[in-house]
Amino acid sequence: MKHKIAILASGSGSNAENIFNYFSEIKSSIEISLIITNKSDAFVLKRAEKLNIPAVVISGKDMKDESLVTELLKKYEIDFIVLAGYLLKIPDFLIRMYNNKIVNIHPALLPSYGGKGMYGDNVHKAVVEAGEKESGITIHYVNENYDEGKIIFQAKCEVLPGDTYEDVASKVHKLEYEYFPKVIAEVLSK
Ligand code: GRF
């Protein structure tokens, strides 16, 4: 079955690019049809331009505008939403409209190191400071609360003595690149 995905990202967008490349390379019927960001200077916009993916900037305020967002998603026939480093809360109308059709990746093993303020390097710093022996990724459905939707998949990596938060970030990113596209494909095949 054909699927059209919108990826929401606030920053670099390396996951967005990786997901796009994965589905292009395997010539999948899953297409990344739209990128949405809340930041006009996010690097993900440069990636979208390079990859020829339509991209729009929608501020946090506009994201709460139901008709604006609905129209946009309708225009691109979006049937699934992927959050890849998107830092804003998803409005309730969108969660209702895309019930079990929004997934997020979190760069730690939820339920640990989740919740408000726990994003990007904050997560990896907290993991190192706590002396954890492992970290990893969590891919989950999105519900009304930060990082609390049903967990779909987790993968772990070791945190070695002496690892910096940058080391942990790099191990976690490797897991994200390896598993996120495959898990999206798996969820869509159900
Ligand atoms: C990733 O680590 C993701 O898990 C987190 O934000 C980061 C986004 O990285 N939610 P990028 O923008 O895909 O490079």
PDB file of C-alpha atoms and ligand atoms in Angstrom:
ATOM      1  CA  MET A   1       0.000   0.000   0.000  1.00  0.00           C
ATOM      2  CA  LYS A   2       1.164   3.499  -0.787  1.00  0.00           C
ATOM      3  CA  HIS A   3       1.940   5.808   2.123  1.00  0.00           C
ATOM      4  CA  LYS A   4       2.779   9.472   2.261  1.00  0.00           C
ATOM      5  CA  ILE A   5       4.710  10.588   5.303  1.00  0.00           C
ATOM      6  CA  ALA A   6       5.286  14.029   6.768  1.00  0.00           C
ATOM      7  CA  ILE A   7       8.422  14.343   8.885  1.00  0.00           C
ATOM      8  CA  LEU A   8       8.460  17.008  11.589  1.00  0.00           C
ATOM      9  CA  ALA A   9      11.910  18.182  12.678  1.00  0.00           C
ATOM     10  CA  SER A  10      13.247  21.218  14.535  1.00  0.00           C
ATOM     11  CA  GLY A  11      16.965  20.909  13.958  1.00  0.00           C
ATOM     12  CA  SER A  12      19.596  19.235  11.859  1.00  0.00           C
ATOM     13  CA  GLY A  13      17.325  16.663  10.270  1.00  0.00           C
ATOM     14  CA  SER A  14      19.900  13.909   9.854  1.00  0.00           C
ATOM     15  CA  ASN A  15      17.228  11.342  10.706  1.00  0.00           C
ATOM     16  CA  ALA A  16      14.856  12.890   8.183  1.00  0.00           C
ATOM     17  CA  GLU A  17      17.520  12.573   5.478  1.00  0.00           C
ATOM     18  CA  ASN A  18      18.352   9.019   6.507  1.00  0.00           C
ATOM     19  CA  ILE A  19      14.690   7.980   6.406  1.00  0.00           C
ATOM     20  CA  PHE A  20      14.242   9.607   2.986  1.00  0.00           C
ATOM     21  CA  ASN A  21      17.331   7.844   1.611  1.00  0.00           C
ATOM     22  CA  TYR A  22      16.263   4.500   3.013  1.00  0.00           C
ATOM     23  CA  PHE A  23      12.866   4.550   1.312  1.00  0.00           C
ATOM     24  CA  SER A  24      14.277   5.936  -1.931  1.00  0.00           C
ATOM     25  CA  GLU A  25      16.983   3.277  -2.115  1.00  0.00           C
ATOM     26  CA  ILE A  26      14.645   0.347  -1.576  1.00  0.00           C
ATOM     27  CA  LYS A  27      12.191   1.917  -4.045  1.00  0.00           C
ATOM     28  CA  SER A  28       9.459   1.623  -1.473  1.00  0.00           C
ATOM     29  CA  SER A  29       5.843   2.649  -1.883  1.00  0.00           C
ATOM     30  CA  ILE A  30       6.445   4.739   1.247  1.00  0.00           C
ATOM     31  CA  GLU A  31       7.226   8.293   0.289  1.00  0.00           C
ATOM     32  CA  ILE A  32       8.491  11.215   2.348  1.00  0.00           C
ATOM     33  CA  SER A  33       6.149  13.808   0.908  1.00  0.00           C
ATOM     34  CA  LEU A  34       6.586  16.746   3.264  1.00  0.00           C
ATOM     35  CA  ILE A  35       8.918  18.188   5.870  1.00  0.00           C
ATOM     36  CA  ILE A  36       7.546  20.509   8.509  1.00  0.00           C
ATOM     37  CA  THR A  37       9.749  22.518  10.823  1.00  0.00           C
ATOM     38  CA  ASN A  38       9.006  25.176  13.407  1.00  0.00           C
ATOM     39  CA  LYS A  39      12.344  26.924  12.853  1.00  0.00           C
ATOM     40  CA  SER A  40      13.092  28.998   9.791  1.00  0.00           C
ATOM     41  CA  ASP A  41      16.845  28.467  10.222  1.00  0.00           C
ATOM     42  CA  ALA A  42      16.726  24.718  10.863  1.00  0.00           C
ATOM     43  CA  PHE A  43      19.283  22.785   8.835  1.00  0.00           C
ATOM     44  CA  VAL A  44      16.591  20.281   7.904  1.00  0.00           C
ATOM     45  CA  LEU A  45      15.334  22.894   5.401  1.00  0.00           C
ATOM     46  CA  LYS A  46      18.665  22.742   3.552  1.00  0.00           C
ATOM     47  CA  ARG A  47      18.452  18.971   3.476  1.00  0.00           C
ATOM     48  CA  ALA A  48      14.873  19.132   2.149  1.00  0.00           C
ATOM     49  CA  GLU A  49      15.981  21.467  -0.632  1.00  0.00           C
ATOM     50  CA  LYS A  50      18.866  19.169  -1.584  1.00  0.00           C
ATOM     51  CA  LEU A  51      16.597  16.114  -1.598  1.00  0.00           C
ATOM     52  CA  ASN A  52      13.760  17.900  -3.365  1.00  0.00           C
ATOM     53  CA  ILE A  53      11.223  17.342  -0.615  1.00  0.00           C
ATOM     54  CA  PRO A  54       8.558  20.027  -0.150  1.00  0.00           C
ATOM     55  CA  ALA A  55       9.187  21.805   3.146  1.00  0.00           C
ATOM     56  CA  VAL A  56       7.253  24.343   5.162  1.00  0.00           C
ATOM     57  CA  VAL A  57       7.973  26.367   8.253  1.00  0.00           C
ATOM     58  CA  ILE A  58       5.060  26.446  10.692  1.00  0.00           C
ATOM     59  CA  SER A  59       5.501  28.362  13.907  1.00  0.00           C
ATOM     60  CA  GLY A  60       4.388  26.884  17.200  1.00  0.00           C
ATOM     61  CA  LYS A  61       1.424  29.261  17.176  1.00  0.00           C
ATOM     62  CA  ASP A  62       0.327  28.313  13.659  1.00  0.00           C
ATOM     63  CA  MET A  63       0.696  24.648  14.456  1.00  0.00           C
ATOM     64  CA  LYS A  64      -2.288  25.057  16.790  1.00  0.00           C
ATOM     65  CA  ASP A  65      -4.380  26.359  13.882  1.00  0.00           C
ATOM     66  CA  GLU A  66      -6.448  23.309  13.052  1.00  0.00           C
ATOM     67  CA  SER A  67      -7.686  24.367   9.623  1.00  0.00           C
ATOM     68  CA  LEU A  68      -4.261  25.536   8.460  1.00  0.00           C
ATOM     69  CA  VAL A  69      -2.553  22.298   9.485  1.00  0.00           C
ATOM     70  CA  THR A  70      -5.383  20.065   8.270  1.00  0.00           C
ATOM     71  CA  GLU A  71      -5.441  21.749   4.865  1.00  0.00           C
ATOM     72  CA  LEU A  72      -1.698  21.361   4.478  1.00  0.00           C
ATOM     73  CA  LEU A  73      -1.699  17.666   5.376  1.00  0.00           C
ATOM     74  CA  LYS A  74      -4.665  17.097   3.082  1.00  0.00           C
ATOM     75  CA  LYS A  75      -2.940  18.875   0.212  1.00  0.00           C
ATOM     76  CA  TYR A  76       0.008  16.470   0.455  1.00  0.00           C
ATOM     77  CA  GLU A  77      -2.272  13.465   1.201  1.00  0.00           C
ATOM     78  CA  ILE A  78      -0.327  12.700   4.363  1.00  0.00           C
ATOM     79  CA  ASP A  79      -1.418   9.504   6.098  1.00  0.00           C
ATOM     80  CA  PHE A  80       1.428   9.101   8.615  1.00  0.00           C
ATOM     81  CA  ILE A  81       3.557  11.491  10.660  1.00  0.00           C
ATOM     82  CA  VAL A  82       7.107  10.956  11.894  1.00  0.00           C
ATOM     83  CA  LEU A  83       8.663  13.149  14.561  1.00  0.00           C
ATOM     84  CA  ALA A  84      12.437  13.218  14.192  1.00  0.00           C
ATOM     85  CA  GLY A  85      13.856  15.772  16.574  1.00  0.00           C
ATOM     86  CA  TYR A  86      10.679  17.873  16.693  1.00  0.00           C
ATOM     87  CA  LEU A  87      10.701  19.859  19.902  1.00  0.00           C
ATOM     88  CA  LEU A  88       7.160  21.189  20.175  1.00  0.00           C
ATOM     89  CA  LYS A  89       4.158  19.479  21.629  1.00  0.00           C
ATOM     90  CA  ILE A  90       1.792  18.018  19.048  1.00  0.00           C
ATOM     91  CA  PRO A  91      -1.650  19.643  19.311  1.00  0.00           C
ATOM     92  CA  ASP A  92      -4.478  17.399  20.480  1.00  0.00           C
ATOM     93  CA  PHE A  93      -6.512  17.754  17.270  1.00  0.00           C
ATOM     94  CA  LEU A  94      -3.614  16.243  15.330  1.00  0.00           C
ATOM     95  CA  ILE A  95      -3.253  13.365  17.768  1.00  0.00           C
ATOM     96  CA  ARG A  96      -6.963  12.627  17.388  1.00  0.00           C
ATOM     97  CA  MET A  97      -6.863  12.965  13.612  1.00  0.00           C
ATOM     98  CA  TYR A  98      -3.786  10.731  13.281  1.00  0.00           C
ATOM     99  CA  ASN A  99      -4.649   8.265  15.993  1.00  0.00           C
ATOM    100  CA  ASN A 100      -1.764   5.743  16.217  1.00  0.00           C
ATOM    101  CA  LYS A 101      -0.337   7.285  13.072  1.00  0.00           C
ATOM    102  CA  ILE A 102       2.260   9.529  14.683  1.00  0.00           C
ATOM    103  CA  VAL A 103       5.563   8.100  15.874  1.00  0.00           C
ATOM    104  CA  ASN A 104       8.473   9.730  17.655  1.00  0.00           C
ATOM    105  CA  ILE A 105      12.056   8.722  18.298  1.00  0.00           C
ATOM    106  CA  HIS A 106      13.547   9.466  21.683  1.00  0.00           C
ATOM    107  CA  PRO A 107      17.328   9.223  22.184  1.00  0.00           C
ATOM    108  CA  ALA A 108      17.206   7.211  25.430  1.00  0.00           C
ATOM    109  CA  LEU A 109      15.546   4.194  26.959  1.00  0.00           C
ATOM    110  CA  LEU A 110      12.132   5.468  28.029  1.00  0.00           C
ATOM    111  CA  PRO A 111      10.589   5.712  30.560  1.00  0.00           C
ATOM    112  CA  SER A 112      13.994   6.890  31.822  1.00  0.00           C
ATOM    113  CA  TYR A 113      15.310  10.254  30.638  1.00  0.00           C
ATOM    114  CA  GLY A 114      12.048  11.402  29.075  1.00  0.00           C
ATOM    115  CA  GLY A 115       9.658  14.277  29.621  1.00  0.00           C
ATOM    116  CA  LYS A 116       9.871  18.012  29.255  1.00  0.00           C
ATOM    117  CA  GLY A 117      13.361  19.417  28.688  1.00  0.00           C
ATOM    118  CA  MET A 118      14.769  15.957  27.979  1.00  0.00           C
ATOM    119  CA  TYR A 119      15.878  16.308  24.371  1.00  0.00           C
ATOM    120  CA  GLY A 120      19.081  16.220  22.362  1.00  0.00           C
ATOM    121  CA  ASP A 121      22.279  16.593  24.349  1.00  0.00           C
ATOM    122  CA  ASN A 122      20.392  17.196  27.626  1.00  0.00           C
ATOM    123  CA  VAL A 123      19.458  13.536  27.509  1.00  0.00           C
ATOM    124  CA  HIS A 124      22.987  12.274  26.834  1.00  0.00           C
ATOM    125  CA  LYS A 125      24.480  14.549  29.519  1.00  0.00           C
ATOM    126  CA  ALA A 126      21.979  13.262  32.081  1.00  0.00           C
ATOM    127  CA  VAL A 127      22.750   9.655  31.121  1.00  0.00           C
ATOM    128  CA  VAL A 128      26.526  10.182  31.535  1.00  0.00           C
ATOM    129  CA  GLU A 129      26.129  12.145  34.778  1.00  0.00           C
ATOM    130  CA  ALA A 130      24.003   9.372  36.273  1.00  0.00           C
ATOM    131  CA  GLY A 131      26.732   6.837  35.460  1.00  0.00           C
ATOM    132  CA  GLU A 132      24.401   4.674  33.381  1.00  0.00           C
ATOM    133  CA  LYS A 133      25.954   1.592  31.809  1.00  0.00           C
ATOM    134  CA  GLU A 134      23.647   1.662  28.831  1.00  0.00           C
ATOM    135  CA  SER A 135      21.501   3.984  26.776  1.00  0.00           C
ATOM    136  CA  GLY A 136      19.685   3.624  23.497  1.00  0.00           C
ATOM    137  CA  ILE A 137      16.659   4.607  21.474  1.00  0.00           C
ATOM    138  CA  THR A 138      12.918   4.379  21.948  1.00  0.00           C
ATOM    139  CA  ILE A 139      10.434   4.598  19.105  1.00  0.00           C
ATOM    140  CA  HIS A 140       6.900   5.167  20.349  1.00  0.00           C
ATOM    141  CA  TYR A 141       3.449   6.324  19.363  1.00  0.00           C
ATOM    142  CA  VAL A 142       2.683   9.910  20.273  1.00  0.00           C
ATOM    143  CA  ASN A 143      -0.081  10.749  22.720  1.00  0.00           C
ATOM    144  CA  GLU A 144      -1.018  13.878  24.680  1.00  0.00           C
ATOM    145  CA  ASN A 145       1.945  13.642  27.060  1.00  0.00           C
ATOM    146  CA  TYR A 146       5.619  14.035  26.235  1.00  0.00           C
ATOM    147  CA  ASP A 147       7.328  10.687  25.694  1.00  0.00           C
ATOM    148  CA  GLU A 148       4.500   8.618  27.172  1.00  0.00           C
ATOM    149  CA  GLY A 149       2.885   6.960  24.149  1.00  0.00           C
ATOM    150  CA  LYS A 150       3.000   3.203  23.683  1.00  0.00           C
ATOM    151  CA  ILE A 151       6.519   1.921  23.037  1.00  0.00           C
ATOM    152  CA  ILE A 152       6.986   0.203  19.681  1.00  0.00           C
ATOM    153  CA  PHE A 153      10.699  -0.561  19.714  1.00  0.00           C
ATOM    154  CA  GLN A 154      13.868  -0.083  21.758  1.00  0.00           C
ATOM    155  CA  ALA A 155      17.532  -0.775  21.032  1.00  0.00           C
ATOM    156  CA  LYS A 156      20.431  -0.447  23.447  1.00  0.00           C
ATOM    157  CA  CYS A 157      24.051   0.613  23.328  1.00  0.00           C
ATOM    158  CA  GLU A 158      26.773   0.409  25.957  1.00  0.00           C
ATOM    159  CA  VAL A 159      27.933   3.460  27.863  1.00  0.00           C
ATOM    160  CA  LEU A 160      31.560   2.796  28.793  1.00  0.00           C
ATOM    161  CA  PRO A 161      33.470   4.397  31.670  1.00  0.00           C
ATOM    162  CA  GLY A 162      35.048   7.550  30.244  1.00  0.00           C
ATOM    163  CA  ASP A 163      32.438   8.004  27.506  1.00  0.00           C
ATOM    164  CA  THR A 164      31.539  11.656  27.029  1.00  0.00           C
ATOM    165  CA  TYR A 165      28.018  12.762  26.204  1.00  0.00           C
ATOM    166  CA  GLU A 166      29.212  13.241  22.624  1.00  0.00           C
ATOM    167  CA  ASP A 167      30.307   9.591  22.519  1.00  0.00           C
ATOM    168  CA  VAL A 168      26.895   8.511  23.745  1.00  0.00           C
ATOM    169  CA  ALA A 169      25.160  10.795  21.245  1.00  0.00           C
ATOM    170  CA  SER A 170      27.127   9.247  18.419  1.00  0.00           C
ATOM    171  CA  LYS A 171      26.295   5.672  19.493  1.00  0.00           C
ATOM    172  CA  VAL A 172      22.626   6.610  19.826  1.00  0.00           C
ATOM    173  CA  HIS A 173      22.582   8.282  16.414  1.00  0.00           C
ATOM    174  CA  LYS A 174      23.964   5.085  14.854  1.00  0.00           C
ATOM    175  CA  LEU A 175      21.072   3.138  16.345  1.00  0.00           C
ATOM    176  CA  GLU A 176      18.608   5.750  15.110  1.00  0.00           C
ATOM    177  CA  TYR A 177      19.911   5.534  11.546  1.00  0.00           C
ATOM    178  CA  GLU A 178      19.873   1.766  11.577  1.00  0.00           C
ATOM    179  CA  TYR A 179      16.445   1.171  13.082  1.00  0.00           C
ATOM    180  CA  PHE A 180      14.127   4.149  12.650  1.00  0.00           C
ATOM    181  CA  PRO A 181      13.349   3.639   8.921  1.00  0.00           C
ATOM    182  CA  LYS A 182      12.887  -0.109   9.395  1.00  0.00           C
ATOM    183  CA  VAL A 183      10.531   0.369  12.322  1.00  0.00           C
ATOM    184  CA  ILE A 184       8.486   2.909  10.327  1.00  0.00           C
ATOM    185  CA  ALA A 185       8.210   0.379   7.480  1.00  0.00           C
ATOM    186  CA  GLU A 186       7.179  -2.316   9.930  1.00  0.00           C
ATOM    187  CA  VAL A 187       4.495  -0.142  11.552  1.00  0.00           C
ATOM    188  CA  LEU A 188       3.103   0.807   8.145  1.00  0.00           C
ATOM    189  CA  SER A 189       2.989  -2.777   6.984  1.00  0.00           C
ATOM    190  CA  LYS A 190       0.513  -3.724   9.725  1.00  0.00           C
TER     191      LYS A 190
HETATM  192  C1  GRF B   1      17.725  12.656  17.530  1.00  0.00           C
HETATM  193  O1  GRF B   1      18.698  12.226  18.432  1.00  0.00           O
HETATM  194  C2  GRF B   1      16.351  12.245  17.975  1.00  0.00           C
HETATM  195  O2  GRF B   1      16.336  11.056  18.689  1.00  0.00           O
HETATM  196  C3  GRF B   1      15.968  13.357  18.884  1.00  0.00           C
HETATM  197  O3  GRF B   1      16.504  14.516  18.308  1.00  0.00           O
HETATM  198  C4  GRF B   1      17.643  14.166  17.526  1.00  0.00           C
HETATM  199  C5  GRF B   1      17.436  14.736  16.153  1.00  0.00           C
HETATM  200  O4  GRF B   1      18.591  14.640  15.383  1.00  0.00           O
HETATM  201  N1  GRF B   1      14.557  13.355  19.155  1.00  0.00           N
HETATM  202  P1  GRF B   1      18.527  14.997  13.830  1.00  0.00           P
HETATM  203  O5  GRF B   1      17.863  16.374  13.710  1.00  0.00           O
HETATM  204  O6  GRF B   1      17.726  13.934  13.164  1.00  0.00           O
HETATM  205  O7  GRF B   1      19.940  15.026  13.357  1.00  0.00           O
END
